[in-house]
XYZ file of C-alpha atoms in Angstrom:
126
model
C 19.464 14.334 66.930
C 17.636 11.116 66.118
C 16.944 10.197 62.508
C 13.280 10.841 61.632
C 11.195 7.657 61.474
C 10.194 8.183 57.829
C 13.798 7.682 56.667
C 14.543 4.328 55.075
C 17.390 2.557 53.357
C 16.239 1.357 49.969
C 18.108 -1.008 47.688
C 17.397 -1.099 43.965
C 18.827 -3.928 41.855
C 18.970 -3.894 38.078
C 15.890 -5.651 36.710
C 15.858 -8.090 33.788
C 17.067 -6.583 30.546
C 18.574 -7.633 27.242
C 22.085 -7.417 28.724
C 21.070 -8.997 32.050
C 18.292 -11.564 31.416
C 18.236 -12.513 35.102
C 18.737 -8.959 36.397
C 21.790 -8.140 38.487
C 22.437 -7.690 42.198
C 25.837 -6.189 41.257
C 24.259 -3.209 39.497
C 22.004 -0.757 41.292
C 21.562 1.839 43.977
C 21.254 2.141 47.714
C 19.261 5.163 48.860
C 18.675 6.821 52.184
C 15.408 8.664 51.692
C 12.196 9.643 53.471
C 9.039 7.780 52.488
C 5.488 8.755 53.311
C 2.985 6.267 54.773
C 2.145 4.934 51.281
C 5.778 4.435 50.237
C 6.307 7.510 48.026
C 9.328 9.786 48.333
C 8.394 12.512 50.830
C 9.393 16.001 49.615
C 8.468 17.705 52.904
C 10.764 15.452 54.965
C 13.436 15.755 52.251
C 13.348 19.547 52.538
C 13.716 19.423 56.343
C 16.550 16.854 56.305
C 18.106 16.950 52.832
C 21.584 16.392 54.271
C 20.481 12.849 55.223
C 19.289 11.978 51.698
C 22.086 9.974 50.097
C 22.581 7.660 47.168
C 25.271 5.113 46.353
C 25.472 3.819 42.790
C 27.165 0.440 42.415
C 27.823 -0.832 38.916
C 29.677 -4.125 38.648
C 33.438 -3.636 38.823
C 33.229 0.186 38.640
C 34.027 2.329 41.642
C 30.931 3.274 43.647
C 29.535 6.776 43.152
C 28.310 8.463 46.330
C 25.942 11.400 46.060
C 22.709 13.049 47.109
C 19.027 12.626 46.375
C 17.680 15.964 45.111
C 14.137 17.190 44.626
C 13.941 19.455 41.609
C 11.544 22.297 40.892
C 8.396 20.843 39.365
C 8.522 17.744 41.570
C 10.992 15.436 39.827
C 13.784 13.624 41.668
C 17.415 13.064 40.683
C 20.739 11.794 41.979
C 23.691 14.151 41.932
C 27.237 12.991 42.562
C 29.201 16.111 41.754
C 28.651 19.314 43.680
C 30.985 21.178 41.302
C 28.505 20.681 38.477
C 30.747 19.136 35.811
C 29.111 15.700 36.003
C 25.529 15.169 34.828
C 22.822 14.151 37.273
C 20.912 10.898 36.957
C 17.173 11.401 36.816
C 14.395 9.158 37.946
C 11.490 8.562 35.599
C 8.443 9.882 37.471
C 9.898 8.786 40.818
C 7.399 11.067 42.556
C 4.663 8.642 41.407
C 6.402 5.367 42.210
C 6.066 3.308 45.343
C 9.225 2.200 47.072
C 7.944 -1.150 48.296
C 9.388 -4.612 47.823
C 9.231 -5.882 44.243
C 8.049 -2.566 42.769
C 9.924 -1.231 39.739
C 11.464 2.188 39.046
C 13.360 3.577 36.067
C 16.452 5.756 36.233
C 18.250 7.524 33.391
C 22.011 7.431 33.905
C 24.403 10.258 33.098
C 24.930 8.767 29.612
C 21.216 9.150 28.869
C 20.416 5.432 29.024
C 17.338 4.404 31.016
C 17.472 1.261 33.160
C 14.735 -0.425 35.170
C 15.382 -1.445 38.777
C 13.483 -3.601 41.252
C 13.069 -2.585 44.894
C 14.657 -5.469 46.816
C 14.977 -3.937 50.298
C 13.248 -1.235 52.320
C 14.433 -0.965 55.914
C 14.185 1.529 58.735
C 17.309 3.631 58.998
């Protein structure tokens, strides 16, 4: 089966912050996710092909975390890395409203409860 055309690979790099005044290409996420024509996450395509919706978290020297993009009841989005349920999810801040286009910004709260801002640096067809 061919991958649906709305699926993209999206790279998010850590934006400028107090700890990283220039941002960081060594800290961020790579997503495989469906986007609608405007560039929003597409919940209908996610529901049909949720097994394709992946996330990789890379954080400097730490080991990469590989998980899934999940659409929660109420419309919010999160990243889950642990199907057993003993590791907290990371939640996006209003990701349903954000555009995943080059140079747009999104915020993600990590499993420690700290929110970081990321810049969209790549959006490519899968």
